PDB file of N, CA and C in Angstrom:
ATOM      1  N   UNK A 557       0.925  -1.114  -0.034  1.00  0.00           N
ATOM      2  CA  UNK A 557      -0.198   0.079  -0.072  1.00  0.00           C
ATOM      3  C   UNK A 557       1.575   1.338  -0.015  1.00  0.00           C
ATOM      4  N   UNK A 558       0.328   2.244  -0.951  1.00  0.00           N
ATOM      5  CA  UNK A 558       1.390   3.421  -1.042  1.00  0.00           C
ATOM      6  C   UNK A 558       0.600   4.415   0.321  1.00  0.00           C
ATOM      7  N   UNK A 559       1.262   4.639   1.083  1.00  0.00           N
ATOM      8  CA  UNK A 559       0.374   5.697   2.069  1.00  0.00           C
ATOM      9  C   UNK A 559       0.368   7.261   1.336  1.00  0.00           C
ATOM     10  N   UNK A 560       1.377   7.934   0.746  1.00  0.00           N
ATOM     11  CA  UNK A 560       1.306   9.106  -0.133  1.00  0.00           C
ATOM     12  C   UNK A 560      -0.015   8.568  -1.119  1.00  0.00           C
ATOM     13  N   UNK A 561      -0.166   8.166  -2.030  1.00  0.00           N
ATOM     14  CA  UNK A 561      -1.050   7.868  -3.132  1.00  0.00           C
ATOM     15  C   UNK A 561      -2.441   7.689  -2.444  1.00  0.00           C
ATOM     16  N   UNK A 562      -2.583   7.063  -1.408  1.00  0.00           N
ATOM     17  CA  UNK A 562      -3.965   7.000  -0.579  1.00  0.00           C
ATOM     18  C   UNK A 562      -4.389   8.115   0.371  1.00  0.00           C
ATOM     19  N   UNK A 563      -3.185   8.758   0.908  1.00  0.00           N
ATOM     20  CA  UNK A 563      -3.283   9.806   1.237  1.00  0.00           C
ATOM     21  C   UNK A 563      -4.258  11.362  -0.041  1.00  0.00           C
ATOM     22  N   UNK A 564      -3.586  11.098  -0.975  1.00  0.00           N
ATOM     23  CA  UNK A 564      -3.983  12.009  -2.024  1.00  0.00           C
ATOM     24  C   UNK A 564      -5.246  11.874  -2.862  1.00  0.00           C
ATOM     25  N   UNK A 565      -5.532  10.482  -2.442  1.00  0.00           N
ATOM     26  CA  UNK A 565      -6.696  10.097  -2.992  1.00  0.00           C
ATOM     27  C   UNK A 565      -7.695  10.404  -1.863  1.00  0.00           C
ATOM     28  N   UNK A 566      -7.583  10.661  -0.645  1.00  0.00           N
ATOM     29  CA  UNK A 566      -8.572  10.891   1.055  1.00  0.00           C
ATOM     30  C   UNK A 566      -8.688  12.509   0.202  1.00  0.00           C
ATOM     31  N   UNK A 567      -7.582  12.912   0.273  1.00  0.00           N
ATOM     32  CA  UNK A 567      -7.417  14.236  -0.059  1.00  0.00           C
ATOM     33  C   UNK A 567      -8.719  14.899  -1.117  1.00  0.00           C
ATOM     34  N   UNK A 568      -8.262  14.393  -2.363  1.00  0.00           N
ATOM     35  CA  UNK A 568      -9.043  14.549  -3.166  1.00  0.00           C
ATOM     36  C   UNK A 568     -10.874  14.041  -3.237  1.00  0.00           C
ATOM     37  N   UNK A 569     -10.801  13.246  -2.866  1.00  0.00           N
ATOM     38  CA  UNK A 569     -12.347  12.829  -2.593  1.00  0.00           C
ATOM     39  C   UNK A 569     -12.909  13.658  -1.493  1.00  0.00           C
ATOM     40  N   UNK A 570     -12.137  13.889  -0.403  1.00  0.00           N
ATOM     41  CA  UNK A 570     -12.874  14.832   0.959  1.00  0.00           C
ATOM     42  C   UNK A 570     -13.214  16.616  -0.447  1.00  0.00           C
ATOM     43  N   UNK A 571     -12.022  16.696  -0.995  1.00  0.00           N
ATOM     44  CA  UNK A 571     -12.395  18.061  -1.659  1.00  0.00           C
ATOM     45  C   UNK A 571     -13.799  17.796  -2.708  1.00  0.00           C
ATOM     46  N   UNK A 572     -13.892  16.317  -3.259  1.00  0.00           N
ATOM     47  CA  UNK A 572     -15.031  16.452  -4.147  1.00  0.00           C
ATOM     48  C   UNK A 572     -16.558  16.122  -3.568  1.00  0.00           C
ATOM     49  N   UNK A 573     -16.365  16.327  -2.339  1.00  0.00           N
ATOM     50  CA  UNK A 573     -17.460  16.017  -1.532  1.00  0.00           C
ATOM     51  C   UNK A 573     -17.801  17.448  -1.133  1.00  0.00           C
ATOM     52  N   UNK A 574     -16.576  18.413  -0.900  1.00  0.00           N
ATOM     53  CA  UNK A 574     -16.875  19.933  -0.268  1.00  0.00           C
ATOM     54  C   UNK A 574     -16.541  20.072   0.912  1.00  0.00           C
ATOM     55  N   UNK A 575     -15.882  18.771   1.322  1.00  0.00           N
ATOM     56  CA  UNK A 575     -15.558  18.703   2.890  1.00  0.00           C
ATOM     57  C   UNK A 575     -14.570  19.659   3.309  1.00  0.00           C
ATOM     58  N   UNK A 576     -14.339  20.098   4.757  1.00  0.00           N
ATOM     59  CA  UNK A 576     -12.975  20.586   4.946  1.00  0.00           C
ATOM     60  C   UNK A 576     -12.293  19.327   5.975  1.00  0.00           C
ATOM     61  N   UNK A 577     -11.435  19.373   5.941  1.00  0.00           N
ATOM     62  CA  UNK A 577     -10.375  18.026   7.002  1.00  0.00           C
ATOM     63  C   UNK A 577     -11.628  18.439   8.401  1.00  0.00           C
ATOM     64  N   UNK A 578     -11.809  19.312   9.095  1.00  0.00           N
ATOM     65  CA  UNK A 578     -12.582  19.549  10.030  1.00  0.00           C
ATOM     66  C   UNK A 578     -13.983  19.013  10.187  1.00  0.00           C
ATOM     67  N   UNK A 579     -14.932  18.921   8.830  1.00  0.00           N
ATOM     68  CA  UNK A 579     -15.893  18.533   8.455  1.00  0.00           C
ATOM     69  C   UNK A 579     -15.755  17.067   8.600  1.00  0.00           C
ATOM     70  N   UNK A 580     -14.667  16.422   7.712  1.00  0.00           N
ATOM     71  CA  UNK A 580     -14.851  14.928   7.854  1.00  0.00           C
ATOM     72  C   UNK A 580     -14.187  14.275   9.121  1.00  0.00           C
ATOM     73  N   UNK A 581     -13.541  15.043   9.888  1.00  0.00           N
ATOM     74  CA  UNK A 581     -12.870  14.629  11.226  1.00  0.00           C
ATOM     75  C   UNK A 581     -13.708  14.989  11.952  1.00  0.00           C
ATOM     76  N   UNK A 582     -15.194  15.721  12.205  1.00  0.00           N
ATOM     77  CA  UNK A 582     -16.069  15.871  12.933  1.00  0.00           C
ATOM     78  C   UNK A 582     -17.236  14.802  12.801  1.00  0.00           C
ATOM     79  N   UNK A 583     -17.548  14.152  11.567  1.00  0.00           N
ATOM     80  CA  UNK A 583     -18.245  13.296  11.034  1.00  0.00           C
ATOM     81  C   UNK A 583     -17.527  11.774  11.565  1.00  0.00           C
ATOM     82  N   UNK A 584     -16.160  11.912  11.381  1.00  0.00           N
ATOM     83  CA  UNK A 584     -15.556  10.298  11.980  1.00  0.00           C
ATOM     84  C   UNK A 584     -15.187  10.310  13.302  1.00  0.00           C
ATOM     85  N   UNK A 585     -15.598  11.820  14.176  1.00  0.00           N
ATOM     86  CA  UNK A 585     -15.608  11.487  15.488  1.00  0.00           C
ATOM     87  C   UNK A 585     -13.788  11.419  16.106  1.00  0.00           C
ATOM     88  N   UNK A 586     -12.828  12.125  14.959  1.00  0.00           N
ATOM     89  CA  UNK A 586     -11.759  11.992  15.030  1.00  0.00           C
ATOM     90  C   UNK A 586     -11.170  13.578  14.725  1.00  0.00           C
ATOM     91  N   UNK A 587      -9.720  13.980  15.269  1.00  0.00           N
ATOM     92  CA  UNK A 587      -9.374  15.095  15.068  1.00  0.00           C
ATOM     93  C   UNK A 587      -8.929  15.566  13.663  1.00  0.00           C
ATOM     94  N   UNK A 588      -8.959  16.879  13.186  1.00  0.00           N
ATOM     95  CA  UNK A 588      -8.627  16.790  11.974  1.00  0.00           C
ATOM     96  C   UNK A 588      -7.197  16.654  11.596  1.00  0.00           C
ATOM     97  N   UNK A 589      -6.357  16.537  12.846  1.00  0.00           N
ATOM     98  CA  UNK A 589      -4.637  16.517  12.821  1.00  0.00           C
ATOM     99  C   UNK A 589      -4.377  14.783  12.062  1.00  0.00           C
ATOM    100  N   UNK A 590      -5.650  13.799  12.476  1.00  0.00           N
ATOM    101  CA  UNK A 590      -5.616  13.068  12.048  1.00  0.00           C
ATOM    102  C   UNK A 590      -6.046  12.824  10.572  1.00  0.00           C
ATOM    103  N   UNK A 591      -6.836  13.391  10.053  1.00  0.00           N
ATOM    104  CA  UNK A 591      -7.191  13.819   8.485  1.00  0.00           C
ATOM    105  C   UNK A 591      -6.123  14.204   7.519  1.00  0.00           C
ATOM    106  N   UNK A 592      -5.261  15.120   8.634  1.00  0.00           N
ATOM    107  CA  UNK A 592      -4.211  16.008   8.181  1.00  0.00           C
ATOM    108  C   UNK A 592      -2.756  14.488   7.726  1.00  0.00           C
ATOM    109  N   UNK A 593      -2.613  13.861   8.895  1.00  0.00           N
ATOM    110  CA  UNK A 593      -1.783  12.655   8.854  1.00  0.00           C
ATOM    111  C   UNK A 593      -2.038  12.006   7.540  1.00  0.00           C
ATOM    112  N   UNK A 594      -3.408  11.561   7.673  1.00  0.00           N
ATOM    113  CA  UNK A 594      -3.367  10.420   6.247  1.00  0.00           C
ATOM    114  C   UNK A 594      -3.278  11.348   5.131  1.00  0.00           C
ATOM    115  N   UNK A 595      -3.802  12.503   4.746  1.00  0.00           N
ATOM    116  CA  UNK A 595      -3.813  13.085   3.289  1.00  0.00           C
ATOM    117  C   UNK A 595      -2.530  13.743   3.321  1.00  0.00           C
ATOM    118  N   UNK A 596      -1.102  13.758   4.109  1.00  0.00           N
ATOM    119  CA  UNK A 596      -0.210  13.662   3.707  1.00  0.00           C
ATOM    120  C   UNK A 596       0.861  12.526   3.541  1.00  0.00           C
ATOM    121  N   UNK A 597       0.162  11.221   4.239  1.00  0.00           N
ATOM    122  CA  UNK A 597       0.937   9.888   3.923  1.00  0.00           C
ATOM    123  C   UNK A 597       1.592   9.490   4.950  1.00  0.00           C
ATOM    124  N   UNK A 598       1.469  10.454   6.075  1.00  0.00           N
ATOM    125  CA  UNK A 598       2.117  10.255   7.225  1.00  0.00           C
ATOM    126  C   UNK A 598       1.472   8.880   8.180  1.00  0.00           C
ATOM    127  N   UNK A 599       0.392   8.365   7.415  1.00  0.00           N
ATOM    128  CA  UNK A 599      -0.468   7.351   8.408  1.00  0.00           C
ATOM    129  C   UNK A 599      -1.699   7.021   7.613  1.00  0.00           C
ATOM    130  N   UNK A 600      -2.059   5.925   8.117  1.00  0.00           N
ATOM    131  CA  UNK A 600      -3.189   4.817   7.453  1.00  0.00           C
ATOM    132  C   UNK A 600      -4.474   5.441   8.557  1.00  0.00           C
ATOM    133  N   UNK A 601      -5.887   5.516   8.030  1.00  0.00           N
ATOM    134  CA  UNK A 601      -6.768   5.285   8.774  1.00  0.00           C
ATOM    135  C   UNK A 601      -6.771   4.046   9.827  1.00  0.00           C
ATOM    136  N   UNK A 602      -7.150   3.943  10.516  1.00  0.00           N
ATOM    137  CA  UNK A 602      -7.209   2.668  11.201  1.00  0.00           C
ATOM    138  C   UNK A 602      -8.663   1.559  10.607  1.00  0.00           C
ATOM    139  N   UNK A 603      -8.134   0.409  11.269  1.00  0.00           N
ATOM    140  CA  UNK A 603      -9.327  -0.384  10.133  1.00  0.00           C
ATOM    141  C   UNK A 603     -11.198  -0.520  10.600  1.00  0.00           C
ATOM    142  N   UNK A 604     -11.091   0.104  11.743  1.00  0.00           N
ATOM    143  CA  UNK A 604     -12.006   0.263  12.205  1.00  0.00           C
ATOM    144  C   UNK A 604     -12.965   1.989  11.587  1.00  0.00           C
ATOM    145  N   UNK A 605     -12.138   2.734  11.103  1.00  0.00           N
ATOM    146  CA  UNK A 605     -12.629   3.654  10.840  1.00  0.00           C
ATOM    147  C   UNK A 605     -12.798   3.838   9.482  1.00  0.00           C
ATOM    148  N   UNK A 606     -12.157   2.372   8.514  1.00  0.00           N
ATOM    149  CA  UNK A 606     -12.441   2.829   6.841  1.00  0.00           C
ATOM    150  C   UNK A 606     -13.656   2.563   6.569  1.00  0.00           C
ATOM    151  N   UNK A 607     -14.657   1.949   7.413  1.00  0.00           N
ATOM    152  CA  UNK A 607     -15.842   1.906   6.602  1.00  0.00           C
ATOM    153  C   UNK A 607     -16.547   3.157   6.902  1.00  0.00           C
ATOM    154  N   UNK A 608     -16.649   3.729   8.054  1.00  0.00           N
ATOM    155  CA  UNK A 608     -17.188   5.117   7.877  1.00  0.00           C
ATOM    156  C   UNK A 608     -16.539   6.396   7.539  1.00  0.00           C
ATOM    157  N   UNK A 609     -15.340   5.746   7.106  1.00  0.00           N
ATOM    158  CA  UNK A 609     -14.703   7.313   6.052  1.00  0.00           C
ATOM    159  C   UNK A 609     -14.948   7.068   4.585  1.00  0.00           C
ATOM    160  N   UNK A 610     -15.224   5.729   4.378  1.00  0.00           N
ATOM    161  CA  UNK A 610     -15.438   5.211   2.758  1.00  0.00           C
ATOM    162  C   UNK A 610     -17.046   5.742   2.473  1.00  0.00           C
ATOM    163  N   UNK A 611     -17.708   5.701   3.638  1.00  0.00           N
ATOM    164  CA  UNK A 611     -18.956   6.111   3.461  1.00  0.00           C
ATOM    165  C   UNK A 611     -19.389   7.676   3.328  1.00  0.00           C
ATOM    166  N   UNK A 612     -18.615   8.440   3.992  1.00  0.00           N
ATOM    167  CA  UNK A 612     -18.267   9.650   4.206  1.00  0.00           C
ATOM    168  C   UNK A 612     -17.719  10.078   3.167  1.00  0.00           C
ATOM    169  N   UNK A 613     -16.945   9.205   2.418  1.00  0.00           N
ATOM    170  CA  UNK A 613     -16.447  10.062   0.978  1.00  0.00           C
ATOM    171  C   UNK A 613     -17.170   9.536  -0.375  1.00  0.00           C
ATOM    172  N   UNK A 614     -18.189   8.379   0.111  1.00  0.00           N
ATOM    173  CA  UNK A 614     -18.395   8.053  -1.361  1.00  0.00           C
ATOM    174  C   UNK A 614     -17.565   7.088  -1.772  1.00  0.00           C
ATOM    175  N   UNK A 615     -16.586   6.210  -1.154  1.00  0.00           N
ATOM    176  CA  UNK A 615     -15.981   5.336  -2.025  1.00  0.00           C
ATOM    177  C   UNK A 615     -15.988   4.076  -1.424  1.00  0.00           C
ATOM    178  N   UNK A 616     -15.402   2.758  -1.997  1.00  0.00           N
ATOM    179  CA  UNK A 616     -15.542   2.089  -1.697  1.00  0.00           C
ATOM    180  C   UNK A 616     -14.041   1.579  -0.496  1.00  0.00           C
ATOM    181  N   UNK A 617     -13.961   0.363  -0.034  1.00  0.00           N
ATOM    182  CA  UNK A 617     -12.517  -0.131   0.497  1.00  0.00           C
ATOM    183  C   UNK A 617     -11.497  -0.278  -0.229  1.00  0.00           C
ATOM    184  N   UNK A 618     -12.192  -0.723  -1.692  1.00  0.00           N
ATOM    185  CA  UNK A 618     -11.224  -1.254  -2.510  1.00  0.00           C
ATOM    186  C   UNK A 618     -10.468  -0.196  -2.894  1.00  0.00           C
ATOM    187  N   UNK A 619     -11.346   1.057  -3.374  1.00  0.00           N
ATOM    188  CA  UNK A 619     -10.928   2.444  -3.631  1.00  0.00           C
ATOM    189  C   UNK A 619     -10.053   2.944  -2.952  1.00  0.00           C
ATOM    190  N   UNK A 620     -10.193   2.976  -1.270  1.00  0.00           N
ATOM    191  CA  UNK A 620      -9.235   3.448  -0.513  1.00  0.00           C
ATOM    192  C   UNK A 620      -7.626   2.760  -0.533  1.00  0.00           C
ATOM    193  N   UNK A 621      -7.854   1.535  -0.492  1.00  0.00           N
ATOM    194  CA  UNK A 621      -6.699   0.709  -0.236  1.00  0.00           C
ATOM    195  C   UNK A 621      -5.737   0.802  -1.622  1.00  0.00           C
ATOM    196  N   UNK A 622      -6.270   0.992  -2.780  1.00  0.00           N
ATOM    197  CA  UNK A 622      -5.771   1.181  -3.787  1.00  0.00           C
ATOM    198  C   UNK A 622      -5.235   2.835  -4.296  1.00  0.00           C
ATOM    199  N   UNK A 623      -5.897   3.513  -3.321  1.00  0.00           N
ATOM    200  CA  UNK A 623      -5.496   5.006  -4.051  1.00  0.00           C
ATOM    201  C   UNK A 623      -5.919   5.683  -4.923  1.00  0.00           C
ATOM    202  N   UNK A 624      -7.478   4.944  -5.605  1.00  0.00           N
ATOM    203  CA  UNK A 624      -8.092   5.757  -6.993  1.00  0.00           C
ATOM    204  C   UNK A 624      -8.944   4.609  -7.047  1.00  0.00           C
ATOM    205  N   UNK A 625     -10.295   5.585  -7.486  1.00  0.00           N
ATOM    206  CA  UNK A 625     -11.671   4.562  -7.892  1.00  0.00           C
ATOM    207  C   UNK A 625     -11.211   3.848  -9.199  1.00  0.00           C
ATOM    208  N   UNK A 626     -11.693   2.363  -8.412  1.00  0.00           N
ATOM    209  CA  UNK A 626     -11.778   1.381  -9.872  1.00  0.00           C
ATOM    210  C   UNK A 626     -13.507   0.461  -9.694  1.00  0.00           C
ATOM    211  N   UNK A 627     -13.678   0.438 -10.551  1.00  0.00           N
ATOM    212  CA  UNK A 627     -14.934  -0.525 -11.051  1.00  0.00           C
ATOM    213  C   UNK A 627     -14.808  -1.879 -10.547  1.00  0.00           C
ATOM    214  N   UNK A 628     -15.876  -2.824 -10.425  1.00  0.00           N
ATOM    215  CA  UNK A 628     -15.823  -3.836 -10.018  1.00  0.00           C
ATOM    216  C   UNK A 628     -15.056  -4.894 -10.905  1.00  0.00           C
ATOM    217  N   UNK A 629     -14.932  -4.107 -12.141  1.00  0.00           N
ATOM    218  CA  UNK A 629     -14.468  -5.592 -13.277  1.00  0.00           C
ATOM    219  C   UNK A 629     -12.640  -5.340 -13.021  1.00  0.00           C
ATOM    220  N   UNK A 630     -12.613  -3.792 -12.638  1.00  0.00           N
ATOM    221  CA  UNK A 630     -11.221  -3.498 -12.606  1.00  0.00           C
ATOM    222  C   UNK A 630     -10.615  -4.294 -11.686  1.00  0.00           C
ATOM    223  N   UNK A 631     -11.597  -4.203 -10.309  1.00  0.00           N
ATOM    224  CA  UNK A 631     -11.092  -5.132  -9.226  1.00  0.00           C
ATOM    225  C   UNK A 631     -10.634  -6.293  -9.263  1.00  0.00           C
ATOM    226  N   UNK A 632     -11.957  -6.869 -10.239  1.00  0.00           N
ATOM    227  CA  UNK A 632     -11.725  -8.642 -10.423  1.00  0.00           C
ATOM    228  C   UNK A 632     -10.683  -8.833 -11.146  1.00  0.00           C
ATOM    229  N   UNK A 633      -9.912  -8.045 -12.532  1.00  0.00           N
ATOM    230  CA  UNK A 633      -9.114  -8.289 -12.894  1.00  0.00           C
ATOM    231  C   UNK A 633      -7.211  -8.278 -12.056  1.00  0.00           C
ATOM    232  N   UNK A 634      -7.464  -7.221 -11.255  1.00  0.00           N
ATOM    233  CA  UNK A 634      -6.463  -6.918 -10.068  1.00  0.00           C
ATOM    234  C   UNK A 634      -6.144  -7.933  -9.623  1.00  0.00           C
ATOM    235  N   UNK A 635      -7.346  -8.576  -9.504  1.00  0.00           N
ATOM    236  CA  UNK A 635      -7.362  -9.882  -8.064  1.00  0.00           C
ATOM    237  C   UNK A 635      -6.946 -11.028  -8.884  1.00  0.00           C
ATOM    238  N   UNK A 636      -7.284 -11.153 -10.103  1.00  0.00           N
ATOM    239  CA  UNK A 636      -6.901 -12.235 -10.572  1.00  0.00           C
ATOM    240  C   UNK A 636      -5.330 -12.003 -11.052  1.00  0.00           C
ATOM    241  N   UNK A 637      -5.240 -11.450 -11.688  1.00  0.00           N
ATOM    242  CA  UNK A 637      -3.958 -10.695 -11.988  1.00  0.00           C
ATOM    243  C   UNK A 637      -2.644 -11.080 -11.167  1.00  0.00           C
TER     244      UNK A 637
END
């Protein structure tokens, strides 16, 4: 997993939803410093936060872990490859 890539993807997804770091943090009951840490690639979300984070950003866990939006077909191809 590429923390930098995932962080950039989190930031892009958050911005596309029109959310600030503070708003996303409040929705997840965490600090905005934690969101900043993810977005700068200095850490990854805890497993317990992945589903709520994905829900807030409108992405899947597969998208999150790959650092990009991927279709179900593309995911299947990558899993098989």
